[in-house]
Short mmCIF file of C-alpha atoms in Angstrom, two decimals:
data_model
loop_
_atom_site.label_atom_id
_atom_site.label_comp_id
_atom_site.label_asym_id
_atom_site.label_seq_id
_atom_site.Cartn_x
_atom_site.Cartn_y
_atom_site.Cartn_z
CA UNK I 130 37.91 15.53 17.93
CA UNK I 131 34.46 13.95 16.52
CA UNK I 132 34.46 11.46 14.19
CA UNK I 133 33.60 12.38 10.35
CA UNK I 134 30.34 11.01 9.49
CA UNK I 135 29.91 7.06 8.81
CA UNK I 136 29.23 5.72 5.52
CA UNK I 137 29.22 1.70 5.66
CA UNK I 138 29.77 0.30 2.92
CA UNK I 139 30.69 -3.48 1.59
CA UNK I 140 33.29 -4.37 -0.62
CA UNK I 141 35.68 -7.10 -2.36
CA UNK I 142 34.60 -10.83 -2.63
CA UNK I 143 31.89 -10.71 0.41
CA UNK I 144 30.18 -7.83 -1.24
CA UNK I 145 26.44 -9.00 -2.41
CA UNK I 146 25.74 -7.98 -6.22
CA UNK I 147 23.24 -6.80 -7.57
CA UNK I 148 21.45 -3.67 -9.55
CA UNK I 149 18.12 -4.01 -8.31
CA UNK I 150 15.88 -0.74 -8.20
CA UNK I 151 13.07 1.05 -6.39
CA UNK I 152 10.37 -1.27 -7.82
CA UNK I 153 12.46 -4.17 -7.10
CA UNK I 154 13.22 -3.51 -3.30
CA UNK I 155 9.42 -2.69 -3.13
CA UNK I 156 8.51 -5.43 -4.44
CA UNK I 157 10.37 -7.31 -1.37
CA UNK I 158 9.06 -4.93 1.12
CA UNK I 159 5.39 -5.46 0.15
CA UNK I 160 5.64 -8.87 -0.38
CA UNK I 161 7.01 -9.57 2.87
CA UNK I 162 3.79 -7.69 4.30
CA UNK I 163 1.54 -9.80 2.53
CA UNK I 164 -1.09 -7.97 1.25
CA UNK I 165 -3.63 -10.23 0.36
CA UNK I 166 -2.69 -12.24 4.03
CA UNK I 167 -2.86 -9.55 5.90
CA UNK I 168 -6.14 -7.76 4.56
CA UNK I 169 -8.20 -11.00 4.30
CA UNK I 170 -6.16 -12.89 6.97
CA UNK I 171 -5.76 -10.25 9.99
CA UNK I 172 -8.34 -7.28 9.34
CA UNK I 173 -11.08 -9.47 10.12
CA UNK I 174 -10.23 -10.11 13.73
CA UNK I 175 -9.52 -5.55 13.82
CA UNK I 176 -12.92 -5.27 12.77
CA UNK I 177 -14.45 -8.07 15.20
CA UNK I 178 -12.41 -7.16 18.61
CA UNK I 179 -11.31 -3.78 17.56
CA UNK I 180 -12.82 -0.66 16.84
CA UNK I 181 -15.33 -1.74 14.51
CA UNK I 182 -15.92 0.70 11.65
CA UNK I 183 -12.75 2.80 12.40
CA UNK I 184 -10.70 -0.02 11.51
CA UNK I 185 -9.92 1.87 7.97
CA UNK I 186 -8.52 4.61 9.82
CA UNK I 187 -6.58 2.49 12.14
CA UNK I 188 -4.80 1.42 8.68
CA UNK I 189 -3.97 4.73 8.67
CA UNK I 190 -2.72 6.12 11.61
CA UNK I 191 -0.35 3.22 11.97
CA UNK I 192 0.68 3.96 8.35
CA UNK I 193 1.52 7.93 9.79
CA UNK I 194 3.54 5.98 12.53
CA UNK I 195 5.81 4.45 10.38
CA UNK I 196 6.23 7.17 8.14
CA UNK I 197 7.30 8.81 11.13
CA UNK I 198 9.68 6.48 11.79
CA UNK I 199 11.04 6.43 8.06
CA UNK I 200 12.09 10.40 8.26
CA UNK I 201 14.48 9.00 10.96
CA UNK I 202 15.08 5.58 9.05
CA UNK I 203 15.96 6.73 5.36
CA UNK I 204 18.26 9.81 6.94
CA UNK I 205 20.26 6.80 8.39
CA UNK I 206 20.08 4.62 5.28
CA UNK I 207 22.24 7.60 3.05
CA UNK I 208 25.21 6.72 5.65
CA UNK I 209 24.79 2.73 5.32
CA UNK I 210 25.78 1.28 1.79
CA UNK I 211 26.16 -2.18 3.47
CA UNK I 212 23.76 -4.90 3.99
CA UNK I 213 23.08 -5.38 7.78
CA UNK I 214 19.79 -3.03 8.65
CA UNK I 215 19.30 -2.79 11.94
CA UNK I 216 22.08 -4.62 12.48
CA UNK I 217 24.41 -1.75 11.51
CA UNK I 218 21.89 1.38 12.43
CA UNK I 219 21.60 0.18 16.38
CA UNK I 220 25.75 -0.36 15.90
CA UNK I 221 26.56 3.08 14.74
CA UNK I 222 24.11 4.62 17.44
CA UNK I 223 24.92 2.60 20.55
CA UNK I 224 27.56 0.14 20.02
CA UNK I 225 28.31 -3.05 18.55
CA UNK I 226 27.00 -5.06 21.19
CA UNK I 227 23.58 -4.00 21.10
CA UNK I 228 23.60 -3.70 17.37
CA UNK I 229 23.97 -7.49 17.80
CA UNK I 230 21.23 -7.94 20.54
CA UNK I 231 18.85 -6.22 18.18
CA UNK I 232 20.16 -8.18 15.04
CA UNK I 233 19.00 -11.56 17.16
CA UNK I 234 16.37 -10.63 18.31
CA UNK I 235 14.95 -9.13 14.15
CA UNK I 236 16.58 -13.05 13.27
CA UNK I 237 14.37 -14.53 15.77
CA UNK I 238 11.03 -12.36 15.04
CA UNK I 239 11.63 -12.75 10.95
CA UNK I 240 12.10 -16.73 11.65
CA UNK I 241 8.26 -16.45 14.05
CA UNK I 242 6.78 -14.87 11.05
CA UNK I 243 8.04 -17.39 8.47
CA UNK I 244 7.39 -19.93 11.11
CA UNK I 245 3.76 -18.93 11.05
CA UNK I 246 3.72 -18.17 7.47
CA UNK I 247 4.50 -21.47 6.49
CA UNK I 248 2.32 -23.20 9.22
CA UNK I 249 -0.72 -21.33 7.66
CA UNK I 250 0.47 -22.22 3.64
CA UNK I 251 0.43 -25.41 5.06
CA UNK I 252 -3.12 -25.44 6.33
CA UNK I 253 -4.67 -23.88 2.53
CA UNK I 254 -2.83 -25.80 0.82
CA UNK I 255 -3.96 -29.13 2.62
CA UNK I 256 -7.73 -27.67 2.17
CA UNK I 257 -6.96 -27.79 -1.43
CA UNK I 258 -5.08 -31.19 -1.54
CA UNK I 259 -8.01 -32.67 0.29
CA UNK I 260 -10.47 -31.90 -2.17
CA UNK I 261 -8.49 -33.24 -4.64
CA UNK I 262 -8.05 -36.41 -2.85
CA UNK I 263 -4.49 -36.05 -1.47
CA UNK I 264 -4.08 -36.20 2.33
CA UNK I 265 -0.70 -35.29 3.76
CA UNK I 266 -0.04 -33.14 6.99
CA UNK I 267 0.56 -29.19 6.75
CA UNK I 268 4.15 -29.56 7.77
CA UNK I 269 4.94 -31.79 4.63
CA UNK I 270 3.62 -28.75 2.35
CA UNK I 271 5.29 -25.92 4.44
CA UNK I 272 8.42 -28.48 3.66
CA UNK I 273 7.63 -28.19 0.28
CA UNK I 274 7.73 -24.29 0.55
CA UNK I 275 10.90 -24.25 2.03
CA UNK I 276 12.49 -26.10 -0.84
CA UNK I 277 11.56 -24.01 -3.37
CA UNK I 278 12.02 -21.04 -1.58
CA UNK I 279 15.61 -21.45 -0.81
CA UNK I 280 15.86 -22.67 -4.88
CA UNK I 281 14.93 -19.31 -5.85
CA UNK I 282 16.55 -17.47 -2.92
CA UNK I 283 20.15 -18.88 -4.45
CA UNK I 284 19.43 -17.21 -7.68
CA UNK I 285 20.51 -13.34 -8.67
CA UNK I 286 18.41 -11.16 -6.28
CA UNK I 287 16.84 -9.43 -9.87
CA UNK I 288 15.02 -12.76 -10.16
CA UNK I 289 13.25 -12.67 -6.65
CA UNK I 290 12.45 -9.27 -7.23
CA UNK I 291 10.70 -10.07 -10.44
CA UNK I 292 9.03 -13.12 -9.12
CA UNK I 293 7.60 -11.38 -5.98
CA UNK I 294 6.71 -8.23 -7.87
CA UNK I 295 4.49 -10.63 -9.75
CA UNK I 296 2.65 -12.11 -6.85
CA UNK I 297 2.82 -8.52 -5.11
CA UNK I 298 0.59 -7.62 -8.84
CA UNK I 299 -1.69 -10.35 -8.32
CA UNK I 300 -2.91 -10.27 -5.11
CA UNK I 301 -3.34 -6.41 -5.08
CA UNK I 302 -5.37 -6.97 -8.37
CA UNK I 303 -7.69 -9.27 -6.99
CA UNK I 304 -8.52 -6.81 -3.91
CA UNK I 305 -8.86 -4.33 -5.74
CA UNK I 306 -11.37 -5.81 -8.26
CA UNK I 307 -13.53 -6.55 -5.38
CA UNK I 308 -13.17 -3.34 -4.06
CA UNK I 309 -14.16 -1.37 -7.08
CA UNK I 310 -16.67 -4.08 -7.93
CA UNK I 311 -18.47 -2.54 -4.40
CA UNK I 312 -18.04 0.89 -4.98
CA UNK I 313 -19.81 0.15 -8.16
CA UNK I 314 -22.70 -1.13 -6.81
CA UNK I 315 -22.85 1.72 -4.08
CA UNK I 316 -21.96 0.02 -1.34
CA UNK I 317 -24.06 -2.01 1.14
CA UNK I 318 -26.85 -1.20 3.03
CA UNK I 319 -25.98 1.95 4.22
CA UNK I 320 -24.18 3.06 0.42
CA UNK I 321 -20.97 4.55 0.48
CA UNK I 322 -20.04 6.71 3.89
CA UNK I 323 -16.17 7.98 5.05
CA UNK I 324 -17.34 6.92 8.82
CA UNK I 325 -14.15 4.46 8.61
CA UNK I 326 -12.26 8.22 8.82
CA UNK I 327 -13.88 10.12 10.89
CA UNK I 328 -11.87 10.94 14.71
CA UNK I 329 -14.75 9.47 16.45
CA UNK I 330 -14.55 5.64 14.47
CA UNK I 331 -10.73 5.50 14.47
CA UNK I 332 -10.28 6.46 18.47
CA UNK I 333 -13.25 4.47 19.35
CA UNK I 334 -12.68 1.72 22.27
CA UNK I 335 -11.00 -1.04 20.93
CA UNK I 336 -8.91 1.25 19.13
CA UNK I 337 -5.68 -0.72 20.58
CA UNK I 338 -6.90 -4.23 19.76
CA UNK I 339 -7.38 -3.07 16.19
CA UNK I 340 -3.67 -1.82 16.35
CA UNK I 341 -2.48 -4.54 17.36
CA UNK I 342 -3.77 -6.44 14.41
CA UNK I 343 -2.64 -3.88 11.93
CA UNK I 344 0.30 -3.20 12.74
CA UNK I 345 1.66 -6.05 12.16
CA UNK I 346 0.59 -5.54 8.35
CA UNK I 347 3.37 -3.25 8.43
CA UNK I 348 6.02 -5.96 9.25
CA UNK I 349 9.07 -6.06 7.26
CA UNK I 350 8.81 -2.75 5.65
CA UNK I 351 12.67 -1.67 7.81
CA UNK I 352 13.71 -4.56 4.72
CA UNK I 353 14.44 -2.14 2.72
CA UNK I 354 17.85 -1.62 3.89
CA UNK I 355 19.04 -5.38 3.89
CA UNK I 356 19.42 -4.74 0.43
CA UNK I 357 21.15 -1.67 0.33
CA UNK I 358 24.42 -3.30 -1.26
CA UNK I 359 22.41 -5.09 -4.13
CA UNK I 360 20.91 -1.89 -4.91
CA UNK I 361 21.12 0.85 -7.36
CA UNK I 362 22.37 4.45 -5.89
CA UNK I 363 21.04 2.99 -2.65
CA UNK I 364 21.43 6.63 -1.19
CA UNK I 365 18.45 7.42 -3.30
CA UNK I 366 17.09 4.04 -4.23
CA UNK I 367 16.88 3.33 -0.58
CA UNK I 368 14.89 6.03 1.30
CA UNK I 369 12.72 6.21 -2.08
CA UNK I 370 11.80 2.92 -1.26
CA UNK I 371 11.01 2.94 1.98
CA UNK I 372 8.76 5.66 1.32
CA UNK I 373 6.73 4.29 -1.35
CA UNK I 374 6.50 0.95 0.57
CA UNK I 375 5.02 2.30 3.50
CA UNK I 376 2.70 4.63 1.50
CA UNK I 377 1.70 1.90 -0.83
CA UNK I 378 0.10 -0.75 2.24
CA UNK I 379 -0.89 2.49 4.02
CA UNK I 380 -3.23 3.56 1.33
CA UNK I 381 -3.98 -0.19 -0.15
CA UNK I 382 -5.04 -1.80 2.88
CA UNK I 383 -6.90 1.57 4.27
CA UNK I 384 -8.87 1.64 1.17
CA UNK I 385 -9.59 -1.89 0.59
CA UNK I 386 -10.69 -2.14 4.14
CA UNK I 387 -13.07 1.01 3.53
CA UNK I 388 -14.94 -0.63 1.04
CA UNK I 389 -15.44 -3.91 2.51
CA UNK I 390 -17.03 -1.78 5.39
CA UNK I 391 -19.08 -0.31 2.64
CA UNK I 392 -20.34 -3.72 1.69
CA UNK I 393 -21.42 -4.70 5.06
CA UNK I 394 -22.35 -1.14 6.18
CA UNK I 395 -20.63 0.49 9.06
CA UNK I 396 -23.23 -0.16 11.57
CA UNK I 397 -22.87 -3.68 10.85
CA UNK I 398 -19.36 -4.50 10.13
CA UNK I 399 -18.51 -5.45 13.38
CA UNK I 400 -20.92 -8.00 13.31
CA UNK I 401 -20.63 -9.15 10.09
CA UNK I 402 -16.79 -10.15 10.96
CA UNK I 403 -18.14 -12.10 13.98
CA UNK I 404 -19.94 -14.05 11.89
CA UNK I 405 -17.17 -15.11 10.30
CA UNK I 406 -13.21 -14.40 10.37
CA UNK I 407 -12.15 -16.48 7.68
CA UNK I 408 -15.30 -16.00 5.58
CA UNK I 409 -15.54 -12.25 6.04
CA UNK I 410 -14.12 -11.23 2.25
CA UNK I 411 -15.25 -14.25 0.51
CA UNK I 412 -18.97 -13.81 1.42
CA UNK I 413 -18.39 -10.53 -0.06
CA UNK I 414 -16.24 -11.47 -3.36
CA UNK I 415 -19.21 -14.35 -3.89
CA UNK I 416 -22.10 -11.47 -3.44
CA UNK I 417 -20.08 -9.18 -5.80
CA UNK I 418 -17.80 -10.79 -8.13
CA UNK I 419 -18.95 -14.59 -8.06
CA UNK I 420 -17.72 -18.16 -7.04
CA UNK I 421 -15.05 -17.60 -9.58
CA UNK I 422 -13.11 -14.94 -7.53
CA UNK I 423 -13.67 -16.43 -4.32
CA UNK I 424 -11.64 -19.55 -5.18
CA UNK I 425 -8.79 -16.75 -7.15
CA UNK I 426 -8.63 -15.06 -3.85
CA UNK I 427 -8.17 -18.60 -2.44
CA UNK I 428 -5.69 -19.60 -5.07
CA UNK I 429 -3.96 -16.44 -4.43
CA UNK I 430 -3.46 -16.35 -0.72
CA UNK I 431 -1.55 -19.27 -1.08
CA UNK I 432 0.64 -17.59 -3.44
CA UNK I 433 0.62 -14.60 -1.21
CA UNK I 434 2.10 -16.68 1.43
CA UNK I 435 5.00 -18.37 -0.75
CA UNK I 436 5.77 -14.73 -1.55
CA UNK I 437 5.66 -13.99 2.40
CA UNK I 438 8.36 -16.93 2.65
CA UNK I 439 10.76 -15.99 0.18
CA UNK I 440 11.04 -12.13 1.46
CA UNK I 441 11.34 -13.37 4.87
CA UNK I 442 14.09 -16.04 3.48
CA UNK I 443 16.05 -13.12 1.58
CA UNK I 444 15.83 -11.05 4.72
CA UNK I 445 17.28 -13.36 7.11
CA UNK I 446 20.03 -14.35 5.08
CA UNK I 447 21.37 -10.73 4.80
CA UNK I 448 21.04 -10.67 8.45
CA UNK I 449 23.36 -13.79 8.93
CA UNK I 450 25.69 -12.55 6.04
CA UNK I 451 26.44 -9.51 7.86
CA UNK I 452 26.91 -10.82 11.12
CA UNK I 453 28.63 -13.72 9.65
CA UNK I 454 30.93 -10.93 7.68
CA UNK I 455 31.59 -9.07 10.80
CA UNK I 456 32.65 -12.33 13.04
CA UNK I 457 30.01 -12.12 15.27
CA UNK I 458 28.30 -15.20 14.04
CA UNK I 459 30.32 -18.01 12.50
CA UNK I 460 32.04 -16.27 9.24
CA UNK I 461 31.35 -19.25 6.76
CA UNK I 462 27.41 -17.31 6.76
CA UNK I 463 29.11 -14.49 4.94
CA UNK I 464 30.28 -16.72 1.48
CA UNK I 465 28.91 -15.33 -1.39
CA UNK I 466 27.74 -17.69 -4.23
CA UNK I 467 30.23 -16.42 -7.13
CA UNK I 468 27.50 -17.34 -9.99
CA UNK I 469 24.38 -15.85 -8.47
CA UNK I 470 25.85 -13.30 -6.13
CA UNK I 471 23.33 -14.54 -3.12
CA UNK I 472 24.22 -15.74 0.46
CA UNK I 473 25.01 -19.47 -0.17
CA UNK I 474 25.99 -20.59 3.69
CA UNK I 475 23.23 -18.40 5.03
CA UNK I 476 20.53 -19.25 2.70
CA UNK I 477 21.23 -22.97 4.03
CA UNK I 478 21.61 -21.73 7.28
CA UNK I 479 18.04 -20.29 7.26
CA UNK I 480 16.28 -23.18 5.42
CA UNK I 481 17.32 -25.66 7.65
CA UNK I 482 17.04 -23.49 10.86
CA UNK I 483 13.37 -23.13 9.20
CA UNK I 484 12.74 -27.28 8.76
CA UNK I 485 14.09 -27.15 12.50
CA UNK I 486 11.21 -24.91 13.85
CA UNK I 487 8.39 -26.86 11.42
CA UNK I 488 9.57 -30.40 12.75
CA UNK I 489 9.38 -29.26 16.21
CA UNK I 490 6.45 -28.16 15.94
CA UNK I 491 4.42 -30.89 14.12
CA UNK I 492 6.31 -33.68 16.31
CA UNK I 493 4.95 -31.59 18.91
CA UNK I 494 1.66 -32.14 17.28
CA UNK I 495 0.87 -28.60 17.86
CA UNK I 496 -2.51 -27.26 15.90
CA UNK I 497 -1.08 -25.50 12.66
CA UNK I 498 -3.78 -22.62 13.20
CA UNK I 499 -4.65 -21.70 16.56
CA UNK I 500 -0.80 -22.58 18.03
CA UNK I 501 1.77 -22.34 15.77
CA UNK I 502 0.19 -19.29 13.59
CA UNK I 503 -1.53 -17.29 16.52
CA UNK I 504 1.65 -17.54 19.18
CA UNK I 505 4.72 -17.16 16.21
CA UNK I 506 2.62 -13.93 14.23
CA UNK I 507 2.45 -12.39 18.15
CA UNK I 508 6.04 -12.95 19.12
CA UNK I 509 6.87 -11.46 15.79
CA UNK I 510 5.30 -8.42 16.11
CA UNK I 511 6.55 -7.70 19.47
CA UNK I 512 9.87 -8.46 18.83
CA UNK I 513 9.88 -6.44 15.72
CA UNK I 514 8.08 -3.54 17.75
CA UNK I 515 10.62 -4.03 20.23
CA UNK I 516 13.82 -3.38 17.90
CA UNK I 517 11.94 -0.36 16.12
CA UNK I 518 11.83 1.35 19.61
CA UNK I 519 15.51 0.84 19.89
CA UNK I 520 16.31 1.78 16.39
CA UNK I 521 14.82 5.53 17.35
CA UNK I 522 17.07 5.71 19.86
CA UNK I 523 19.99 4.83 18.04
CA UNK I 524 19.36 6.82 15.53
CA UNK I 525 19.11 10.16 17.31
CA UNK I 526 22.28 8.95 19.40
CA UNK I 527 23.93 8.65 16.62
CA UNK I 528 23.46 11.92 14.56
CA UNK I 529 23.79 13.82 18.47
CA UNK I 530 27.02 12.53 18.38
CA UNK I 531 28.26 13.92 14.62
CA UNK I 532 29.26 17.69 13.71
CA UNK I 533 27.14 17.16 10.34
CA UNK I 534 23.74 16.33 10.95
CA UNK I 535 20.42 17.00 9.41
CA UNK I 536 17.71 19.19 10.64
CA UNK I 537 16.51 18.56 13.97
CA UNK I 538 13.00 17.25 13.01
CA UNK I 539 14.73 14.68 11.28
CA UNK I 540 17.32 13.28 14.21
CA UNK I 541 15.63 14.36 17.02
CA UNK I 542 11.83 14.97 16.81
CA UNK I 543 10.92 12.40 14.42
CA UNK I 544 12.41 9.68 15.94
CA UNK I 545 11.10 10.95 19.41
CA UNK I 546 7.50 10.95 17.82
CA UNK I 547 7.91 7.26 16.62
CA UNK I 548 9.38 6.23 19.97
CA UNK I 549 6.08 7.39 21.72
CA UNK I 550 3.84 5.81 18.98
CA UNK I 551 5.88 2.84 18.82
CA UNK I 552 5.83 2.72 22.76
CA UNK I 553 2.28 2.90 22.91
CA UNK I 554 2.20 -0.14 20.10
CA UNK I 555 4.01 -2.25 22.39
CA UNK I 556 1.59 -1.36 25.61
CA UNK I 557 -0.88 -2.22 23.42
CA UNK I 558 0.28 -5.66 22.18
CA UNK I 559 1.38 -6.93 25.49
CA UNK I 560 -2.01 -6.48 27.15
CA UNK I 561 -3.65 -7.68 24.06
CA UNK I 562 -1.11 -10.86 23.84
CA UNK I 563 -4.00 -13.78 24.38
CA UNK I 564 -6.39 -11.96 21.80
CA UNK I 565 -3.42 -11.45 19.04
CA UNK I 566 -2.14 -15.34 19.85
CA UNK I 567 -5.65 -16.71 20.49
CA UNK I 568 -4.60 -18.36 23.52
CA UNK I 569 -4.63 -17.33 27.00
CA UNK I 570 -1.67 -19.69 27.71
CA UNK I 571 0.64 -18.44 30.55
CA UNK I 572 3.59 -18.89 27.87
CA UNK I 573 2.21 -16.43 25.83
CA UNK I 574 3.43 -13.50 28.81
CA UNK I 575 6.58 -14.88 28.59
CA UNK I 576 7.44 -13.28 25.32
CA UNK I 577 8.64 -9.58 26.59
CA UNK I 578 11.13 -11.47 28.78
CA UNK I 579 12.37 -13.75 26.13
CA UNK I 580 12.93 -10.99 23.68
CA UNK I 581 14.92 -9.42 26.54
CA UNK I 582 16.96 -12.38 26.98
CA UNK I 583 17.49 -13.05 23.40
CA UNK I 584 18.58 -9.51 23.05
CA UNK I 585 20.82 -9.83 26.22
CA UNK I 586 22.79 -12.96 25.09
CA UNK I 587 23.55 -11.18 21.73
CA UNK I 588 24.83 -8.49 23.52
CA UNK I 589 27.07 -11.28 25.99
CA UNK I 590 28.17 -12.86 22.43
CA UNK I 591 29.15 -9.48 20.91
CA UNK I 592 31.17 -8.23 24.39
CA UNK I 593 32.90 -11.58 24.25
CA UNK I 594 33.52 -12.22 20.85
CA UNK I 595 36.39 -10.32 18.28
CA UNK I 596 34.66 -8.57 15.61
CA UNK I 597 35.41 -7.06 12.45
CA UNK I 598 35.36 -3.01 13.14
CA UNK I 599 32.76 -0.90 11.62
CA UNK I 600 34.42 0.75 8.28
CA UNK I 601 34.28 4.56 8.07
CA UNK I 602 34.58 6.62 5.63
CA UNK I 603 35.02 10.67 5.69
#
């Protein structure tokens, strides 16, 4: 006889607490995603190598993908009340084992992204120091980072939530003060034009380059279901969410990118951002706004990339709770402070796994910038790609396989959609590997085959190891 449908859920004195909401768990979500970091940081290089003008579109059409991928996602997340994400969706659709490949390898690409998070906080914040006459090397400020991030991490997860909402608030306000400050002073030289929509702009060449750039905006959106246990009605909360996160950077970034393409005209956009990757916005926030934004927006990116940290920080340790929890890793990561409610072994765990990866790296003496940033951000958005693939197929496994399901656009043709998008993401990123790491090192096509392995040795640990079963629930 079939099996009744699955609801995981947490309970007893591993349970995380919490009664955070929609806005809260968006506020993660976003956060993670960077807005400020990603439109100022990585659109530049879309609109330089990519498709040019279309870039706005791109936004976009990656933004369809993953809501795509959410129809799928959030009909999965009203079975799941426990912490675990991916973790638990790749269990319930192909087994254990993989669920734990997949959990590695989302451990591994959360750590590259926090990796190159902090190497770049490291590199604005020295710019800063130095014109204040302190010198110290960017690993001692992403050290810095670290501290305080796993201070806050250890407190209730309402507190995060309200802390990153406010950066989440500050950054978007910023953008979009420049962006209406263009619109209001009709655009650039060619005034104010939807070319950034149109078919022909978005599926111009370079229309893969400029994907691989964006979507990797989209990073950490999945999030929203590491906190399904600390969350209000997560059955609603949860899919609600995940929603509104990935329409909130589809729309923001789209339209913030449209008007800066306003500013320099679409003819000229392209080479505008050649000019200039890391001055691309601020020229534009001098011209409009004045001197005065230009150093907020500089103030703020910093900011933007403490927020980046702490999501990423937050994630991770629900990852090494529930695998911790489960006995796959050791359990002493599941312990839940009894105060705050937070991971207390894994929140360690993470900080120091992160002081690891920044002291390798700077007694390395690798370049902050074009090393650690360019090769970490690319092996994190493969890996991530990577999982997301998998997670289609688990899902549609999984509701094949149960007498109750939902319609079949949901299980079936949804996920099938995303699979082929997602697919086509992952072409894209491999043969644009050099460009997205800035390096044509032969390391840099070694990263496919050390996902695989990663994901290959988690599913060795799982085979070998006892583990907790998965709890179900009629």
């Amino acid at each position: 006889m079939e099996q009744p449908s699955l609801s995981l859920s947490a309970d007893g004195p591993q349970a995380l607490t919490g009664s955070i909401g929609v806005g809260h768990v968006v506020f993660f979500v976003v956060a993670a995603a960077a807005p400020l970091t990603s439109v100022v940081g990585a659109s530049p290089a879309a609109f330089a190598f990519g498709n040019g003008a279309g870039v706005p579109g791109t936004y976009v059409l990656a933004g369809l993908l993953y809501l795509m991928f959410s129809v799928g996602f959030t009909a999965m997340s009203t079975r799941v009340r426990a912490t675990g994400g991916f973790f638990l969706y790749i269990s319930l659709g192909l087994g254990v084992p993989m669920g734990m490949g997949g959990a590695l390898v989302s451990i591994l690409t959360y750590m590259a992204m926090q990796l190159a998070v902090l190497a770049l906080a490291g590199v604005y914040i020295g710019h800063v120091a130095q014109g204040l006459g302190v010198m110290l090397p960017w690993w001692a400020y992403a050290v810095a980072i670290m501290g305080v991030v796993m201070a806050v991490g250890r407190r209730k997860i309402e507190f995060s939530g309200n802390l990153l909402g406010f950066c989440m608030l500050a950054e978007i306000a910023i953008l979009l003060l420049l962006d209406l400050g263009i619109l209001r002073h009709g655009g650039g030289p060619q005034g104010i034009t939807f070319t950034g929509f149109a078919p022909t702009s978005v599926l111009a060449p370079g229309l893969g380059v400029s994907m691989v750039f964006v979507i990797g905006s989209f990073m950490g959106f999945e999030a929203t279901a590491l906190f399904a246990e600390e969350a209000r009605d997560p059955a609603r909360s949860i899919p609600r969410a995940t929603y509104l996160a990935v329409g909130l950077i589809m729309s923001f970034y789209a339209f913030s990118t449209w008007t800066i393409a306003q500013f320099y005209g679409p003819a000229h956009v392209m080479q505008a951002a050649h000019a200039g990757l890391d001055s691309f916005f601020f020229r534009a926030s001098d011209a409009i706004l004045g001197s005065w934004a230009t150093d907020t927006m500089r103030a703020l990116l910093i900011v933007s990339l403490f927020a980046c940290a702490l999501s990423l920080h937050s994630s991770i340790n629900r990852y090494l709770l529930a695998l911790g929890r489960d006995g796959l890793l050791p359990r002493a990561l599941g312990r839940i402070d009894a105060r705050h409610g937070a991971p207390v072994i894994a929140g360690v765990a993470q900080t120091l796994s992160a002081l690891v990866l920044v002291a390798w790296m700077a007694l390395a003496h690798l370049d902050p910038y074009a090393v650690v940033f360019g090769w970490a951000s690319a092996f994190a958005v493969l890996g991530i790609l990577m999982v997301q693939l998998v997670v289609c197929f688990a899902i549609a496994r999984y509701f094949h396989r149960r007498d109750e399901r939902p319609a079949r656009l949901v299980w079936l043709l949804a996920p099938t959609l995303a699979a082929t998008g997602l697919l086509a993401c992952i072409g894209a990123v491999i043969a644009n590997l050099p460009l997205l790491a800035g390096s044509d090192s032969p390391v840099i096509r070694t990263f496919p085959y050390a996902i695989a392995l990663v994901w290959l040795l988690g599913v060795i640990r799982a085979r070998r190891r006892k583990h907790a079963p998965l709890r179900a629930f009629a």
